[in-house]
Short mmCIF file of C-alpha atoms in Angstrom, two decimals:
data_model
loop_
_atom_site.label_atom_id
_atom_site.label_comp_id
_atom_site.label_asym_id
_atom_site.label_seq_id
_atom_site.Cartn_x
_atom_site.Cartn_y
_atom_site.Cartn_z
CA UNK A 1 0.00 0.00 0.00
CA UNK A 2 1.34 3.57 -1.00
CA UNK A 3 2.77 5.28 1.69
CA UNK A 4 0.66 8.28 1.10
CA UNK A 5 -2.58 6.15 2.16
CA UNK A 6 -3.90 6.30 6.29
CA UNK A 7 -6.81 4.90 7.63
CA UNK A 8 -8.95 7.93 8.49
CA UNK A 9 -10.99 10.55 7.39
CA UNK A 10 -8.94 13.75 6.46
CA UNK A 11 -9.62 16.86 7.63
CA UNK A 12 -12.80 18.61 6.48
CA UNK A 13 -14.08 15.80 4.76
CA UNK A 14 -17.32 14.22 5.32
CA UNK A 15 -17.50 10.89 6.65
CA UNK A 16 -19.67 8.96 4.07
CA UNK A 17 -17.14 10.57 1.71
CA UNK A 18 -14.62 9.56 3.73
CA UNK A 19 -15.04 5.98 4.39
CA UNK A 20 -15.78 5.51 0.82
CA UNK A 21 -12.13 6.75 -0.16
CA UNK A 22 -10.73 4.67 2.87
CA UNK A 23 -13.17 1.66 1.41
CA UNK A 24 -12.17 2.12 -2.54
CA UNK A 25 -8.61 2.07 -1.76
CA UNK A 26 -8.45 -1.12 0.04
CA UNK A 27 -10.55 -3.06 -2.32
CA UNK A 28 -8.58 -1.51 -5.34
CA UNK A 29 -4.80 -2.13 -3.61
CA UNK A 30 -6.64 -6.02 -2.94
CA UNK A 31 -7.36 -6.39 -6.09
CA UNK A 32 -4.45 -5.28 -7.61
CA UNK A 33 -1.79 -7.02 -5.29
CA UNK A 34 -3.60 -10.84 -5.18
CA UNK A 35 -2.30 -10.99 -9.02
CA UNK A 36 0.49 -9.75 -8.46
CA UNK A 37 3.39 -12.47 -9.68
CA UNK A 38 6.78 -10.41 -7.95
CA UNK A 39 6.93 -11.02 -3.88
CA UNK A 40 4.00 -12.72 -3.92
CA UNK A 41 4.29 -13.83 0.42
CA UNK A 42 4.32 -10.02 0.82
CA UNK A 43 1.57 -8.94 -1.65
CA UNK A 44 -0.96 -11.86 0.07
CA UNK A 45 0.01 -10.12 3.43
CA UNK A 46 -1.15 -6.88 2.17
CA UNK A 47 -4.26 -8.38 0.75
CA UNK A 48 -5.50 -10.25 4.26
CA UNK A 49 -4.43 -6.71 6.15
CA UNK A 50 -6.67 -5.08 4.06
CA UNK A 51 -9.92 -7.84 4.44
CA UNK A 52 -9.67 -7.33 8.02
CA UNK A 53 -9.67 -3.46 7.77
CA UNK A 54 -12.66 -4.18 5.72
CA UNK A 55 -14.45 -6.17 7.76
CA UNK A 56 -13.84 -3.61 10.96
CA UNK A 57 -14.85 -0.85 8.80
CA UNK A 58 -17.89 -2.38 7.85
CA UNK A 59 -18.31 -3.23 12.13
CA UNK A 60 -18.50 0.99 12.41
CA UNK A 61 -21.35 0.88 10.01
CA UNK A 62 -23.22 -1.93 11.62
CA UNK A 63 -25.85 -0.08 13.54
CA UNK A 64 -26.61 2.51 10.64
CA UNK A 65 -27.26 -0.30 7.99
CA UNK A 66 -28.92 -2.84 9.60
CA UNK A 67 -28.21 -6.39 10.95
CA UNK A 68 -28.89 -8.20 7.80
CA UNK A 69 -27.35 -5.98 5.53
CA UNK A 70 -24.13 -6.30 7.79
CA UNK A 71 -24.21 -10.45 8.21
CA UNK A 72 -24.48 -10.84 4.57
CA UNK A 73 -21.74 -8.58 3.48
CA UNK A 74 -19.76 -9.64 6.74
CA UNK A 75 -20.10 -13.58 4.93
CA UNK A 76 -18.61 -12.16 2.09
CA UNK A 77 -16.03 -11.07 3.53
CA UNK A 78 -15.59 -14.02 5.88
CA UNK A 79 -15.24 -16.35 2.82
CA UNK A 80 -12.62 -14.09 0.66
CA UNK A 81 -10.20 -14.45 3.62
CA UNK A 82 -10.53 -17.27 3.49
CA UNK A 83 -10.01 -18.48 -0.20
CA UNK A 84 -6.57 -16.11 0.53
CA UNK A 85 -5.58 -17.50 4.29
CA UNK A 86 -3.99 -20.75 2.88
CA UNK A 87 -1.03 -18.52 1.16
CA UNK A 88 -0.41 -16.76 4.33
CA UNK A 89 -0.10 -19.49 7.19
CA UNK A 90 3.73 -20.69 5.74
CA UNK A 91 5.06 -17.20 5.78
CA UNK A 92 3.61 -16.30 9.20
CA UNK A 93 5.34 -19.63 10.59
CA UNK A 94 9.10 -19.13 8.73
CA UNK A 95 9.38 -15.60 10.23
CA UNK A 96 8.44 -16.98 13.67
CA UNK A 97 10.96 -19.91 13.26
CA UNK A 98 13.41 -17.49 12.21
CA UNK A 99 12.81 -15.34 15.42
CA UNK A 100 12.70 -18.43 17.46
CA UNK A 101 16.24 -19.67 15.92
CA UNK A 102 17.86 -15.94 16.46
CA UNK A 103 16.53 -16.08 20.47
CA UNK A 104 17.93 -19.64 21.46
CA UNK A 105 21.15 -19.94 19.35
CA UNK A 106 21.32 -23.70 19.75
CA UNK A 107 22.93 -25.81 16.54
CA UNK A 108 21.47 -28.44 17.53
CA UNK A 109 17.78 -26.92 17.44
CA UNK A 110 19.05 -24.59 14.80
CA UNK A 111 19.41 -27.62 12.47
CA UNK A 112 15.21 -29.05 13.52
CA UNK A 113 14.39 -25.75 12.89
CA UNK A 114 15.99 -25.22 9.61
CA UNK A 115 14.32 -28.58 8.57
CA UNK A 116 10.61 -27.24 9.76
CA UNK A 117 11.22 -24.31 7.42
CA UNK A 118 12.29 -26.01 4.45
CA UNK A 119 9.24 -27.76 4.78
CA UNK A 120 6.90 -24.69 5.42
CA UNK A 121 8.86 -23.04 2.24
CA UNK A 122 7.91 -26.70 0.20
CA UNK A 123 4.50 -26.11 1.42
CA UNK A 124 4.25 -22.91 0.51
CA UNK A 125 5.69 -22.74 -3.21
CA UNK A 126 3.33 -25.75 -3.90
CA UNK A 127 0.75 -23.53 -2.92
CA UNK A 128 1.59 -20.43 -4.51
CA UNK A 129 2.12 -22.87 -7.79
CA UNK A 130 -1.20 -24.00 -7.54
CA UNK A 131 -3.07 -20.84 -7.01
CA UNK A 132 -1.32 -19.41 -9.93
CA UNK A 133 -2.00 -22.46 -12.25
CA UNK A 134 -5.96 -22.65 -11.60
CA UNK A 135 -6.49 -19.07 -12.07
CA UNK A 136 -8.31 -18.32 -9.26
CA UNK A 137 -6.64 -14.74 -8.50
CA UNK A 138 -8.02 -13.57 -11.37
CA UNK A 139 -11.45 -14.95 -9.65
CA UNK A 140 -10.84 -13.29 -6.54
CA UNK A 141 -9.55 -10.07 -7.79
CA UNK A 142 -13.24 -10.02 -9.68
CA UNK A 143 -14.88 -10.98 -6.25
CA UNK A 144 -13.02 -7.90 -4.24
CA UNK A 145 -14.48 -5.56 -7.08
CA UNK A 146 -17.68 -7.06 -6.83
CA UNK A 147 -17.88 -6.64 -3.12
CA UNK A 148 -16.60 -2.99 -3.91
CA UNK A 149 -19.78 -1.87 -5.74
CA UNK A 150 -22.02 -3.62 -3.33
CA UNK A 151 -20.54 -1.34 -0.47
CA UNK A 152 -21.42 1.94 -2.55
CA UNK A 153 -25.08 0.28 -2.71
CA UNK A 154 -24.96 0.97 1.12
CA UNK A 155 -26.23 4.64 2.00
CA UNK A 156 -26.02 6.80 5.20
CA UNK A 157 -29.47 8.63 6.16
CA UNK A 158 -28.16 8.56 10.30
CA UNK A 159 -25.85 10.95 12.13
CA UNK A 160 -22.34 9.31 11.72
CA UNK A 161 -21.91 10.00 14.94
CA UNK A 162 -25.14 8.32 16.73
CA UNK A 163 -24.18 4.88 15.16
CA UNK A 164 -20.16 5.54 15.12
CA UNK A 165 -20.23 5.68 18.84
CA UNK A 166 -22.92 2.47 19.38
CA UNK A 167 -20.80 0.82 17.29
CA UNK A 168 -17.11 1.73 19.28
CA UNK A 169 -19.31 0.78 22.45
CA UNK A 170 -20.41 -3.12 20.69
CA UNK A 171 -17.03 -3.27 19.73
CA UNK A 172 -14.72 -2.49 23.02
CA UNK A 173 -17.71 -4.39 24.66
CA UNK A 174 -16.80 -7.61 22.95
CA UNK A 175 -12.98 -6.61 23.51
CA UNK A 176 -13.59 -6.16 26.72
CA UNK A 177 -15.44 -8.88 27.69
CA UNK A 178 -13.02 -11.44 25.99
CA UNK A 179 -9.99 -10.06 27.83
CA UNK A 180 -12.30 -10.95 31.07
CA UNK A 181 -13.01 -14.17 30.17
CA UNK A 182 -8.93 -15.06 29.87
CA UNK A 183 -8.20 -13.94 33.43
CA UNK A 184 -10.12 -17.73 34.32
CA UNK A 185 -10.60 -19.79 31.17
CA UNK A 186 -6.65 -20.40 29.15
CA UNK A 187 -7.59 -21.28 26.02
CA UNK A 188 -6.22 -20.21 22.77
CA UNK A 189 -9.17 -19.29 20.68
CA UNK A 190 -10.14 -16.96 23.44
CA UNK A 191 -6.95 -14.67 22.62
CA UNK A 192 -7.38 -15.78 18.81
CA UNK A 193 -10.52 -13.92 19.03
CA UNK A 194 -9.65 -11.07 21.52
CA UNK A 195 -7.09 -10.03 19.32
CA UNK A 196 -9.61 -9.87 16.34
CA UNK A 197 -11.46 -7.48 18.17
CA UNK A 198 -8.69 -5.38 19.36
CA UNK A 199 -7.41 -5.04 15.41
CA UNK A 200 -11.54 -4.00 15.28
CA UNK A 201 -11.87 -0.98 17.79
CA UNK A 202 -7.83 0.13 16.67
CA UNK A 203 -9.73 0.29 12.77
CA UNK A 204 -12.05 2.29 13.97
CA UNK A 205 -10.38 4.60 16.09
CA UNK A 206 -7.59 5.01 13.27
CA UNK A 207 -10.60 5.79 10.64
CA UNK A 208 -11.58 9.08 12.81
CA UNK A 209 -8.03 9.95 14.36
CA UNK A 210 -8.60 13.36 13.12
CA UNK A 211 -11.11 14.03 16.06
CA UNK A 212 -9.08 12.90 19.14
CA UNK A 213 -6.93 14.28 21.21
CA UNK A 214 -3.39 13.06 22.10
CA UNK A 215 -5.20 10.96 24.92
CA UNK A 216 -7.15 8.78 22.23
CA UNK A 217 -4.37 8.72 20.10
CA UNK A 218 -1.78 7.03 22.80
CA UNK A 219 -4.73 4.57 23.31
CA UNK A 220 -4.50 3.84 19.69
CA UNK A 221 -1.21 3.04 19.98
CA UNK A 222 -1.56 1.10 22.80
CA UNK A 223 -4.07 -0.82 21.10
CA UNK A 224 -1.97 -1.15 18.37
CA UNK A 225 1.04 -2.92 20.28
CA UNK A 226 -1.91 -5.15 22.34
CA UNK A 227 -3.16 -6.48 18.90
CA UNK A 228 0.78 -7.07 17.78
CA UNK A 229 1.37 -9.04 21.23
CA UNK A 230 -1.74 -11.20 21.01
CA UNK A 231 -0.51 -11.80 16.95
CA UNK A 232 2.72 -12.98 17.97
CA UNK A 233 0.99 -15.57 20.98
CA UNK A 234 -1.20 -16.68 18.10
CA UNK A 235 1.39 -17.91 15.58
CA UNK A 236 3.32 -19.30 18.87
CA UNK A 237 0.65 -21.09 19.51
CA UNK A 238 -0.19 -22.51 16.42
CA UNK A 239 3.61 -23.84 16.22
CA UNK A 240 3.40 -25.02 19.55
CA UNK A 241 -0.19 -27.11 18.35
CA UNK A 242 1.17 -28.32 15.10
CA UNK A 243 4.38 -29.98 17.49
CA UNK A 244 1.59 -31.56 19.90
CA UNK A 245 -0.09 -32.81 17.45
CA UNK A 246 2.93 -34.44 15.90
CA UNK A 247 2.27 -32.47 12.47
CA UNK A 248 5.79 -31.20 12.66
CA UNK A 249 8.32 -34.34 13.60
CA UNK A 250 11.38 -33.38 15.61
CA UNK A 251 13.53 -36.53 15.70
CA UNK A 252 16.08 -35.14 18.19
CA UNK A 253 14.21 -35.58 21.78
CA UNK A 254 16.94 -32.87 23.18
CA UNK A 255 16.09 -30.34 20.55
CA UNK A 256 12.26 -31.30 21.08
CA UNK A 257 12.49 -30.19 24.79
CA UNK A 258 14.48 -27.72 24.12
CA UNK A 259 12.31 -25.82 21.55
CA UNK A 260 9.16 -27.14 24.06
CA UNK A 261 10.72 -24.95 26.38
CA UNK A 262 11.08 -21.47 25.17
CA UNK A 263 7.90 -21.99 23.56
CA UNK A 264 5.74 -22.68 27.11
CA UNK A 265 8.17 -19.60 28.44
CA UNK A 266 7.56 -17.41 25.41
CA UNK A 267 3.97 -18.25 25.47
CA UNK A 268 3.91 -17.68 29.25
CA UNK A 269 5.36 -14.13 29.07
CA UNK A 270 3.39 -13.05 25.70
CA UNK A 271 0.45 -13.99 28.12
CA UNK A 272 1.83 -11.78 31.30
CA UNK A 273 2.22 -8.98 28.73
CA UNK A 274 -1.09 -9.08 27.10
CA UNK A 275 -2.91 -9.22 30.55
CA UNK A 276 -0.72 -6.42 31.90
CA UNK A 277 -1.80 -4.59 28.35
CA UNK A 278 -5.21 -5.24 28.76
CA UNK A 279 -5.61 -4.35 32.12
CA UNK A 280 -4.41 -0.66 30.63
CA UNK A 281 -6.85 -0.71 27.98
CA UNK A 282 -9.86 -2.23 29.46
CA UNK A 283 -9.94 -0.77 32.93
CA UNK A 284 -13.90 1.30 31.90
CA UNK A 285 -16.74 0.02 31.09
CA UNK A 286 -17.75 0.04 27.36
CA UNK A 287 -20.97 2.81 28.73
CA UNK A 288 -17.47 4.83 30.61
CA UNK A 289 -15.56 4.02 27.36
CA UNK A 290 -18.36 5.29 25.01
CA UNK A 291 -18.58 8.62 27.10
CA UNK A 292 -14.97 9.43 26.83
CA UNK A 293 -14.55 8.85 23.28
CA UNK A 294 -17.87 11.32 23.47
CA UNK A 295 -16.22 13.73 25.88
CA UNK A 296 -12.78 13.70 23.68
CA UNK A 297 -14.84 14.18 20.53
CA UNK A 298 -16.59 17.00 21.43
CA UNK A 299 -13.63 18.88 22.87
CA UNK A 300 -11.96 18.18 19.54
CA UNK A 301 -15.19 20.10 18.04
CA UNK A 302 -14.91 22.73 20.12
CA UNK A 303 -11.19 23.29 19.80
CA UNK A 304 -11.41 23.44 16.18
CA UNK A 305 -14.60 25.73 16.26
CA UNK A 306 -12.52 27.95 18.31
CA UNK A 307 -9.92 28.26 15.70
CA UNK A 308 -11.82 28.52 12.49
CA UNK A 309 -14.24 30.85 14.09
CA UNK A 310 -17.62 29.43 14.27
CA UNK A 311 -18.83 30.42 11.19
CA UNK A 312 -20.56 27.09 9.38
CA UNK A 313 -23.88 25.94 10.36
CA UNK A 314 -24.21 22.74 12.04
CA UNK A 315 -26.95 19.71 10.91
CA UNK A 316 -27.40 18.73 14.13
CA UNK A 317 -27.64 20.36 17.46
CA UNK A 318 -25.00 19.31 20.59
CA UNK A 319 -28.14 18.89 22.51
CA UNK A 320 -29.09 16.36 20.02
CA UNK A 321 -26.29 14.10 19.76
CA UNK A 322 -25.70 14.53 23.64
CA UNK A 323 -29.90 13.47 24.39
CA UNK A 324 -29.11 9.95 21.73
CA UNK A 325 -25.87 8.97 23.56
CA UNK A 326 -27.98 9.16 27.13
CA UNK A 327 -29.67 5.80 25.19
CA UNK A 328 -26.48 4.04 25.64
CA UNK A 329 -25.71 4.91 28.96
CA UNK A 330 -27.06 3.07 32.25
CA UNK A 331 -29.63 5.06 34.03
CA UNK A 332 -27.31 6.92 37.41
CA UNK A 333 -24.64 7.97 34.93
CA UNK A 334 -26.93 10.02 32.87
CA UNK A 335 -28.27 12.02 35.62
CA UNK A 336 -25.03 13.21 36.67
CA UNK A 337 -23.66 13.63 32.91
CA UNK A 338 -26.54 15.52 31.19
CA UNK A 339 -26.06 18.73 33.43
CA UNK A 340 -22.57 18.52 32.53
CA UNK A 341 -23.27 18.71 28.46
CA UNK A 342 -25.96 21.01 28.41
CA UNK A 343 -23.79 23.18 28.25
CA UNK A 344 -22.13 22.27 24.59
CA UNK A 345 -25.50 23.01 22.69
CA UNK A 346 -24.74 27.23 23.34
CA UNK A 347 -21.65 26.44 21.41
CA UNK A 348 -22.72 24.71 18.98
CA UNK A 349 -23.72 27.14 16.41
CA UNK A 350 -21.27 25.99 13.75
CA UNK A 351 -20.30 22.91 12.52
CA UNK A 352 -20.62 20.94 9.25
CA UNK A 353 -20.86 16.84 9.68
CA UNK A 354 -17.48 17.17 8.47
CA UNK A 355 -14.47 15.76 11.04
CA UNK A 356 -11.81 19.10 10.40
#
């Protein structure tokens, strides 16, 4: 992907504009890089990367097109990664091994290691052979195009930022509550999926990192290095699987123990980190979450208003936007926080649905 491309809205740009930009430029980079023939590993990376930011997009716009507009495009999606997963899995297991061989600096499990990669990189060419021989990126580059005019079928008649923030509160909610249900049940398709929704929320947060603060956007970031922790326990634990399961043979029993070892140490610490992490990110509630990312928004408004001069007219009032979000809050917390945010509808005289 050029390096001129961000997830997020630019300044004074409406957000169905917007997140049609971000939206066309993923699906055209996808459908342009899964036929490309020159580093082909690399060019599948960047197509799965871009899948997921699709599907986490398509999570912010949820609540504003409707449940079964959502699962069926959501399916979609679901099935084109995938068709493209297969050509990943190898890669994502050689550059582990490689770290894995750089930490322990054995020769002895140097040499089982360098045999597990041969065999990943056998694995992989016969899969990149046959993928290229059937024809079928040609099929799936038609598919991603496909999928591209179906999203501009999708319209926006709701406030972006009613169903923006429902949607940030569904999301962190499900975040949330998977890091909570790791603190008493180990089991690796618990992170699998926590991490999933931790690449979700960072999407969508990324998308409108125009309106935040530097709060939000050290959040993101932590975020960020959460959802790269819980990616690195995931390939370690698929290694460590495929060993249990006697899917990868290591003939030498010292190098077996060995290897056994750094992985239930590596695993063990990856674990201490991403509880430690989560602990940072999930402390609130997703109702405390959703206010803050309110609060933080509307500051961002207001500081913005202050320097352009509060001159444009506004299609909705503070009042309103403040009176939807008291929906998604629990009873108590409203009472307290509605006399507190009265206040913004006297200020806000002037604002396009623009995020600048």
């Amino acid at each position: 992907m050029s390096e001129e491309f961000t997830l997020e809205i630019k300044e004074r740009e409406y957000f169905e504009e917007g997140i049609f930009r971000v939206l066309d430029k993923l699906h055209s980079d996808s459908a342009k890089f899964i036929t490309n023939t020159k580093r082909p590993h690399y060019y599948i990376h960047e197509v799965r990367t871009n899948i997921k930011k699709i599907r986490g997009l398509l999570r912010l716009l949820r609540h504003e097109i409707g449940e079964n507009s959502y699962n069926e495009m959501n399916a979609y999606y679901r099935d084109l990664a995938m068709e493209v997963a297969p050509l990943r899995d190898d890669t994502s297991q050689i550059e582990l091994l490689r770290e894995i061989k750089l930490k322990l600096r054995n020769p002895a499990v140097t040499k089982a290691i360098d045999k597990i990669i041969s065999q990943h990189r056998r694995n992989r060419k016969t899969a990149f052979d046959l993928f290229k021989q059937s024809g079928h990126a040609e099929d799936i580059k038609q598919m991603i195009l496909g999928l591209q005019q179906m999203i501009h079928s999708l319209s926006f008649t709701g406030d972006p930022e009613f169903f923006i923030l429902k949607s940030l509160q569904h999301v962190y909610k499900r975040a949330r509550g998977a890091f909570e249900t790791t603190e008493f049940l180990n089991d690796d398709e618990i992170y699998h999926y926590w991490r999933k929704q931790v690449k979700y929320l960072t999407y969508h947060l990324m998308l409108l990192n125009k309106a935040w603060q530097n709060s939000i956007r050290t959040y993101i970031s932590d975020l960020s290095f959460l959802g790269s922790s819980l990616g690195k326990l995931h390939d370690l634990n698929l290694f460590h699987e495929a060993i249990k399961s006697k899917n990868i043979q290591i003939s030498d029993k010292d190098s077996r123990k060995k290897l056994m070892r750094y992985l239930y140490n590596r695993r063990w610490l990856l674990r201490k980190q991403v509880h430690a992490l989560g602990e940072q990110c999930f402390i609130e509630s997703s109702e405390a979450f959703s206010l803050r990312i309110f609060e933080n928004w509307q500051n961002s408004v207001i500081h913005k208003k202050i320097l352009v001069g509060a001159n444009r007219r506004m299609t909705f009032g503070a009042n309103e936007i403040t009176i939807k979000l008291l929906f998604l809050l629990p009873f108590p917390t409203t009472l307290t926080w509605f006399s507190n945010c009265v206040w913004l509808h006297s200020l806000s005289t002037g604002f396009r649905k623009s995020y600048c």
